[in-house]
Amino acid sequence: MLRAAVGSLARKVSRSHLSHSAACRISTTSSCQKDVDYMDFPGGKVPFTEDLAWLGPGFTPRPTIPCYRALDSQGAPLPGTSLPHDIDQALATRMYETMISLQAVDTIFYEAQRQGRFSFYMTSTGEESTAVASAAALNPDDVVFTQYREQGVLMWRGYTPLDMANQCYGNALDSGKGRQMPVHYGSKALNFHTISSPLATQLPQAVGAAYALKLEGKAAVAACYFGEGAASEGDFHAALNFSATLSAPVVFICRNNGWAISTPASEQYRGDGIAGRGPSYGVPSLRVDGGDAVAVYNAVAEARRVALERRGPVLLEAMSYRSGHHSTSDDSSRYRAAEEMAAWRARDPVARFERWMAVRGWWDEARGVGARKAARREAIAALAAAAKQPRPPLSEMFSDVYDEPPPHLVAQRAEVEAFVRAHPETLPAGMPLE
Amino acid sequence: MAAILRAPGLGAVWGTVRGLATAVRQAEPATAGLDAKQMNLCSAVNDALHIAMDENPKTLVFGEDVSFGGVFRCTVGLAEKHGKHRVFNTPLCEQGIVGFGIGAAAQGYSPIVEIQFADYIFPAFDQITNEAAKYRFRSGGEFDVGGLTIRTPYGAVGHGGHYHSQSPEAFFTHIPGIKVVMPSGPRETKGLLLSAIRDPNPVVVFEAKMLYRTAVEDVPTGDYSIPLGRARIARAGSDVTLVGWGQQVLVLEQAAKELAASDGIEAEVIDLRTLLPWDADAVAASVEKTGRLVVSHEAPLTSGFGAEIVAAISDRCFYSLEAPPLRIAGYDTPFPLVCEPLYLPGVQRVVDGVRRLLRA
């Protein structure tokens, strides 16, 4: 009712603009002094044209947004690259070691899931540098929202393989109390909002968080990660539009890895990827080679600077390839060619970064081998330690639904505890009552 | 929308209710002694919002068209007094409004978001049920969005048709992790809304839009709150228990008056106030006394919240019940335009239902 009324009002306004101007144009004895060449619309000034001209594919296509990179596909530095943010040896070493650790965890944890040690896992294979290099360019005060394939961000911030193993096992040391599926990490101390499965829901949330940071006067941004498939959700649209109109300092980082489970990007959108959408929302946008840690670091550091300086949003699209399966519940050989996967695996982002470090004399093979061995040992030890922990007590099934359990939850907790006392065999192994 | 509310032509059923609501009601003991003034429900909401924004600089108010005062005038004067950075319009996108509110709440803010009509809350259903409600639980208590309050006008308005009349509360009472509040009048609304805003859990408050302008009563001008999760005995009685919430409480009160006058039946009317978590003890205590239960709501019958009350009370009060519990509700159709007077569970339907029940 109300909406219809508002809509018709808006149409009337725009019609009156048009008809007035048209009358002036066709009049030969017009009293119109001089016609304006734009429409002064509440949404902004719109220039007029006499050409009935379509814009877009098949008519006047815009050029594809280029992909910013600093390294070639083999890791050789490209001359003339704009690199406003320096990566020194200490930073590069830490980035490298974090990527190595992420790869080791992914390999070992994936295998552990295949052996049935826990229920589910998702790897970051092919996208290690997107997560780690972007995290390195953020400030610890920046608040992070992610989708689920960004555990490298958490690892950069200090989340250990043991923390990850505790969550995957859902044991008593899991800060999430064993309530969510594996890889749904979160850490208040590390400013990393707990992951949830529904795709793209975190996008408008990150905008609200960024707005709060702005009101508090903090020199911090909200960084929000998502895949190109999630960008098809309505929440992407909501987030981009809200971030622009409400001037929220949020850095959107899209991981365009070409696939949303079995759906190739060609069936996901027909525009110029995700970066192509940003300017239409009034959001400055940039496309970057997600497999190039040097480029990702520079792009994100610059995005953060721009977001803080302008107190507004920035959109990055990190182009990469999901070299692993979607998850442990997926066999991606059923929908994509082995050659395609092999070609991309050959562009391993960690190997690219290694070569860049080698050019600078910051890396040697023996050290790399040692680091990989140590990372594997740590991942294996983490799984062994996590497996020994008890589960969270049954009572935690009812806590945190609300701040305090209301009477009906108190009663239901008593009911399940009575049931378990009558049938002790139904209590999951390793789970105490209290 | 204000023009619509002022327009004549409310159905006969609502005509009688409006007469009742306009009458000044006695202040409850809890608020007795406080200075009071005549307010309609919309002014009571506005008063609560001003108090909340005064007491907590992290309280924000946003939604569609709230900046100029709102299409129902509930947010009048807030932007001028508290600043456009705290009271602002959003783009027209309900999932964005709630998602944005969740993000601000997760950073420790207290966003009071407005969904223009409860009929349009469904685009935000995912953000409410999968996100806001589970934020604390899924993070093991590390994060929460307890500061979030969602206000939305609900219910029949005389001629709102499908999308300006709905009562979607039962969709939300099925969501562990949120609270659902439905106040019945101006004084109740102010006290319950202040509790909802201060409650450390996400709360959805459905405001009776029929009553925004038509219900006028003495409302304390200062700060007071009404606890969530506690029902109110709106009228004491001994023969039958009538349970309702929101604007339906006025229908039940009117029906109780008629039953007393015409049949000598003394009905106890319970204003449930909070639907999740709901005050089963209060309803059970009443039914233990009266032996008969009628639940009435505007929303459709099947899977309406009345079903939950009837099931729970049948379980708790089985041996005290002298007749099968009765539900008097909207029919299982979309909310109709020209048939609204027949669709609604008005006074006459309630009176007829109670008479049948007492003959049983």
PDB file of C-alpha atoms in Angstrom, chain B residues 48-193:
ATOM      1  CA  ALA B  48      10.642   4.228  24.767  1.00  0.00           C
ATOM      2  CA  LEU B  49      13.029   4.857  21.865  1.00  0.00           C
ATOM      3  CA  HIS B  50      13.992   8.290  23.219  1.00  0.00           C
ATOM      4  CA  ILE B  51      14.696   6.792  26.660  1.00  0.00           C
ATOM      5  CA  ALA B  52      16.785   3.987  25.150  1.00  0.00           C
ATOM      6  CA  MET B  53      18.812   6.389  23.021  1.00  0.00           C
ATOM      7  CA  ASP B  54      19.390   8.711  25.973  1.00  0.00           C
ATOM      8  CA  GLU B  55      20.662   5.995  28.263  1.00  0.00           C
ATOM      9  CA  ASN B  56      23.006   4.190  25.864  1.00  0.00           C
ATOM     10  CA  PRO B  57      25.091   6.037  23.266  1.00  0.00           C
ATOM     11  CA  LYS B  58      25.518   2.735  21.404  1.00  0.00           C
ATOM     12  CA  THR B  59      21.801   2.488  20.701  1.00  0.00           C
ATOM     13  CA  LEU B  60      21.026   2.929  16.989  1.00  0.00           C
ATOM     14  CA  VAL B  61      17.678   3.183  15.200  1.00  0.00           C
ATOM     15  CA  PHE B  62      17.461   2.393  11.495  1.00  0.00           C
ATOM     16  CA  GLY B  63      15.277   0.933   8.802  1.00  0.00           C
ATOM     17  CA  GLU B  64      13.198   2.151   5.882  1.00  0.00           C
ATOM     18  CA  ASP B  65      11.967   5.750   6.263  1.00  0.00           C
ATOM     19  CA  VAL B  66      12.742   6.041   9.977  1.00  0.00           C
ATOM     20  CA  SER B  67      14.782   9.241   9.608  1.00  0.00           C
ATOM     21  CA  PHE B  68      11.839  11.590   8.953  1.00  0.00           C
ATOM     22  CA  GLY B  69       9.840   9.946  11.720  1.00  0.00           C
ATOM     23  CA  GLY B  70       8.650   6.711  10.169  1.00  0.00           C
ATOM     24  CA  VAL B  71       5.566   5.879   8.133  1.00  0.00           C
ATOM     25  CA  PHE B  72       3.705   5.332  11.421  1.00  0.00           C
ATOM     26  CA  ARG B  73       5.457   8.273  13.151  1.00  0.00           C
ATOM     27  CA  CYS B  74       7.097   6.020  15.759  1.00  0.00           C
ATOM     28  CA  THR B  75      10.570   7.520  15.252  1.00  0.00           C
ATOM     29  CA  VAL B  76       9.601  11.192  15.220  1.00  0.00           C
ATOM     30  CA  GLY B  77      12.249  13.526  16.631  1.00  0.00           C
ATOM     31  CA  LEU B  78      14.881  10.835  17.154  1.00  0.00           C
ATOM     32  CA  ALA B  79      17.224  11.879  14.351  1.00  0.00           C
ATOM     33  CA  GLU B  80      16.987  15.556  15.324  1.00  0.00           C
ATOM     34  CA  LYS B  81      17.746  14.803  18.962  1.00  0.00           C
ATOM     35  CA  HIS B  82      20.248  11.964  18.727  1.00  0.00           C
ATOM     36  CA  GLY B  83      21.935  12.612  15.386  1.00  0.00           C
ATOM     37  CA  LYS B  84      21.660  11.228  11.893  1.00  0.00           C
ATOM     38  CA  HIS B  85      24.593   8.903  12.514  1.00  0.00           C
ATOM     39  CA  ARG B  86      22.473   7.086  15.128  1.00  0.00           C
ATOM     40  CA  VAL B  87      19.056   7.351  13.483  1.00  0.00           C
ATOM     41  CA  PHE B  88      19.125   6.776   9.754  1.00  0.00           C
ATOM     42  CA  ASN B  89      17.411   5.408   6.692  1.00  0.00           C
ATOM     43  CA  THR B  90      18.703   2.269   5.045  1.00  0.00           C
ATOM     44  CA  PRO B  91      18.216   1.099   1.477  1.00  0.00           C
ATOM     45  CA  LEU B  92      14.966  -0.782   0.909  1.00  0.00           C
ATOM     46  CA  CYS B  93      16.167  -4.297   1.732  1.00  0.00           C
ATOM     47  CA  GLU B  94      14.991  -6.235   4.770  1.00  0.00           C
ATOM     48  CA  GLN B  95      17.730  -8.877   4.728  1.00  0.00           C
ATOM     49  CA  GLY B  96      20.249  -6.061   4.665  1.00  0.00           C
ATOM     50  CA  ILE B  97      18.594  -4.238   7.562  1.00  0.00           C
ATOM     51  CA  VAL B  98      18.703  -7.260   9.867  1.00  0.00           C
ATOM     52  CA  GLY B  99      22.132  -8.398   8.659  1.00  0.00           C
ATOM     53  CA  PHE B 100      23.520  -4.900   9.268  1.00  0.00           C
ATOM     54  CA  GLY B 101      21.896  -4.894  12.716  1.00  0.00           C
ATOM     55  CA  ILE B 102      23.491  -8.239  13.568  1.00  0.00           C
ATOM     56  CA  GLY B 103      26.932  -6.918  12.621  1.00  0.00           C
ATOM     57  CA  ALA B 104      26.539  -3.789  14.727  1.00  0.00           C
ATOM     58  CA  ALA B 105      25.191  -5.838  17.648  1.00  0.00           C
ATOM     59  CA  ALA B 106      28.130  -8.246  17.398  1.00  0.00           C
ATOM     60  CA  GLN B 107      30.401  -5.219  17.923  1.00  0.00           C
ATOM     61  CA  GLY B 108      28.576  -4.330  21.130  1.00  0.00           C
ATOM     62  CA  TYR B 109      26.026  -1.873  19.762  1.00  0.00           C
ATOM     63  CA  SER B 110      22.294  -1.958  20.490  1.00  0.00           C
ATOM     64  CA  PRO B 111      20.584  -1.617  17.143  1.00  0.00           C
ATOM     65  CA  ILE B 112      16.812  -1.187  17.183  1.00  0.00           C
ATOM     66  CA  VAL B 113      15.856  -2.027  13.630  1.00  0.00           C
ATOM     67  CA  GLU B 114      12.495  -1.455  12.046  1.00  0.00           C
ATOM     68  CA  ILE B 115      10.843  -3.685   9.476  1.00  0.00           C
ATOM     69  CA  GLN B 116       8.138  -1.485   7.967  1.00  0.00           C
ATOM     70  CA  PHE B 117       5.432  -4.182   8.105  1.00  0.00           C
ATOM     71  CA  ALA B 118       5.687  -7.647   9.663  1.00  0.00           C
ATOM     72  CA  ASP B 119       4.484  -8.898   6.276  1.00  0.00           C
ATOM     73  CA  TYR B 120       7.904  -7.864   4.914  1.00  0.00           C
ATOM     74  CA  ILE B 121      10.027  -9.538   7.567  1.00  0.00           C
ATOM     75  CA  PHE B 122      10.297 -12.742   5.535  1.00  0.00           C
ATOM     76  CA  PRO B 123      13.237 -11.601   3.358  1.00  0.00           C
ATOM     77  CA  ALA B 124      15.114 -11.270   6.671  1.00  0.00           C
ATOM     78  CA  PHE B 125      13.986 -14.673   7.941  1.00  0.00           C
ATOM     79  CA  ASP B 126      17.342 -16.281   7.136  1.00  0.00           C
ATOM     80  CA  GLN B 127      19.281 -13.571   8.977  1.00  0.00           C
ATOM     81  CA  ILE B 128      16.960 -13.918  11.984  1.00  0.00           C
ATOM     82  CA  THR B 129      16.681 -17.695  12.259  1.00  0.00           C
ATOM     83  CA  ASN B 130      20.070 -18.856  10.983  1.00  0.00           C
ATOM     84  CA  GLU B 131      22.171 -15.955  12.167  1.00  0.00           C
ATOM     85  CA  ALA B 132      20.812 -13.753  14.981  1.00  0.00           C
ATOM     86  CA  ALA B 133      19.209 -16.638  16.881  1.00  0.00           C
ATOM     87  CA  LYS B 134      22.279 -18.890  16.683  1.00  0.00           C
ATOM     88  CA  TYR B 135      25.090 -16.333  17.014  1.00  0.00           C
ATOM     89  CA  ARG B 136      25.760 -16.978  20.703  1.00  0.00           C
ATOM     90  CA  PHE B 137      25.194 -20.728  20.650  1.00  0.00           C
ATOM     91  CA  ARG B 138      27.318 -21.477  17.605  1.00  0.00           C
ATOM     92  CA  SER B 139      30.273 -19.465  18.885  1.00  0.00           C
ATOM     93  CA  GLY B 140      30.249 -21.179  22.272  1.00  0.00           C
ATOM     94  CA  GLY B 141      29.250 -17.871  23.837  1.00  0.00           C
ATOM     95  CA  GLU B 142      32.261 -15.949  22.443  1.00  0.00           C
ATOM     96  CA  PHE B 143      30.085 -13.706  20.283  1.00  0.00           C
ATOM     97  CA  ASP B 144      26.487 -12.639  20.661  1.00  0.00           C
ATOM     98  CA  VAL B 145      24.019 -10.185  19.131  1.00  0.00           C
ATOM     99  CA  GLY B 146      22.056  -9.639  22.323  1.00  0.00           C
ATOM    100  CA  GLY B 147      21.813  -5.911  21.625  1.00  0.00           C
ATOM    101  CA  LEU B 148      19.590  -6.476  18.620  1.00  0.00           C
ATOM    102  CA  THR B 149      15.896  -5.547  18.761  1.00  0.00           C
ATOM    103  CA  ILE B 150      13.628  -5.898  15.742  1.00  0.00           C
ATOM    104  CA  ARG B 151      10.427  -3.810  15.830  1.00  0.00           C
ATOM    105  CA  THR B 152       7.698  -4.407  13.303  1.00  0.00           C
ATOM    106  CA  PRO B 153       4.015  -3.453  12.976  1.00  0.00           C
ATOM    107  CA  TYR B 154       1.767  -6.475  12.692  1.00  0.00           C
ATOM    108  CA  GLY B 155      -1.870  -7.464  12.539  1.00  0.00           C
ATOM    109  CA  ALA B 156      -5.187  -6.543  10.999  1.00  0.00           C
ATOM    110  CA  VAL B 157      -5.791  -2.870  10.254  1.00  0.00           C
ATOM    111  CA  GLY B 158      -9.228  -2.895   8.645  1.00  0.00           C
ATOM    112  CA  HIS B 159      -8.217  -3.074   5.011  1.00  0.00           C
ATOM    113  CA  GLY B 160      -4.616  -4.173   4.813  1.00  0.00           C
ATOM    114  CA  GLY B 161      -5.189  -7.157   2.568  1.00  0.00           C
ATOM    115  CA  HIS B 162      -2.540  -9.814   2.212  1.00  0.00           C
ATOM    116  CA  TYR B 163       0.585  -7.805   2.939  1.00  0.00           C
ATOM    117  CA  HIS B 164      -0.356  -5.203   5.532  1.00  0.00           C
ATOM    118  CA  SER B 165      -2.242  -7.472   7.954  1.00  0.00           C
ATOM    119  CA  GLN B 166      -0.233 -10.563   8.753  1.00  0.00           C
ATOM    120  CA  SER B 167       0.543 -11.942  12.206  1.00  0.00           C
ATOM    121  CA  PRO B 168       3.665 -14.035  11.583  1.00  0.00           C
ATOM    122  CA  GLU B 169       4.546 -14.681  15.241  1.00  0.00           C
ATOM    123  CA  ALA B 170       4.326 -18.469  15.040  1.00  0.00           C
ATOM    124  CA  PHE B 171       7.101 -18.584  12.437  1.00  0.00           C
ATOM    125  CA  PHE B 172       9.314 -16.921  15.029  1.00  0.00           C
ATOM    126  CA  THR B 173       8.276 -18.822  18.153  1.00  0.00           C
ATOM    127  CA  HIS B 174       9.814 -21.875  16.442  1.00  0.00           C
ATOM    128  CA  ILE B 175      13.285 -20.288  16.584  1.00  0.00           C
ATOM    129  CA  PRO B 176      15.390 -21.149  19.643  1.00  0.00           C
ATOM    130  CA  GLY B 177      17.644 -18.208  20.483  1.00  0.00           C
ATOM    131  CA  ILE B 178      15.307 -15.274  19.972  1.00  0.00           C
ATOM    132  CA  LYS B 179      12.572 -13.819  22.135  1.00  0.00           C
ATOM    133  CA  VAL B 180       9.189 -12.830  20.741  1.00  0.00           C
ATOM    134  CA  VAL B 181       7.159 -10.059  22.355  1.00  0.00           C
ATOM    135  CA  MET B 182       3.645  -8.824  21.456  1.00  0.00           C
ATOM    136  CA  PRO B 183       2.380  -5.965  23.623  1.00  0.00           C
ATOM    137  CA  SER B 184      -1.350  -5.243  23.923  1.00  0.00           C
ATOM    138  CA  GLY B 185      -1.539  -1.488  24.504  1.00  0.00           C
ATOM    139  CA  PRO B 186       0.468   1.733  24.900  1.00  0.00           C
ATOM    140  CA  ARG B 187       1.570   1.244  28.512  1.00  0.00           C
ATOM    141  CA  GLU B 188       2.426  -2.395  27.913  1.00  0.00           C
ATOM    142  CA  THR B 189       4.296  -1.516  24.738  1.00  0.00           C
ATOM    143  CA  LYS B 190       6.561   1.066  26.335  1.00  0.00           C
ATOM    144  CA  GLY B 191       7.495  -1.177  29.263  1.00  0.00           C
ATOM    145  CA  LEU B 192       7.985  -4.292  27.174  1.00  0.00           C
ATOM    146  CA  LEU B 193       9.900  -2.489  24.432  1.00  0.00           C
TER     147      LEU B 193
END
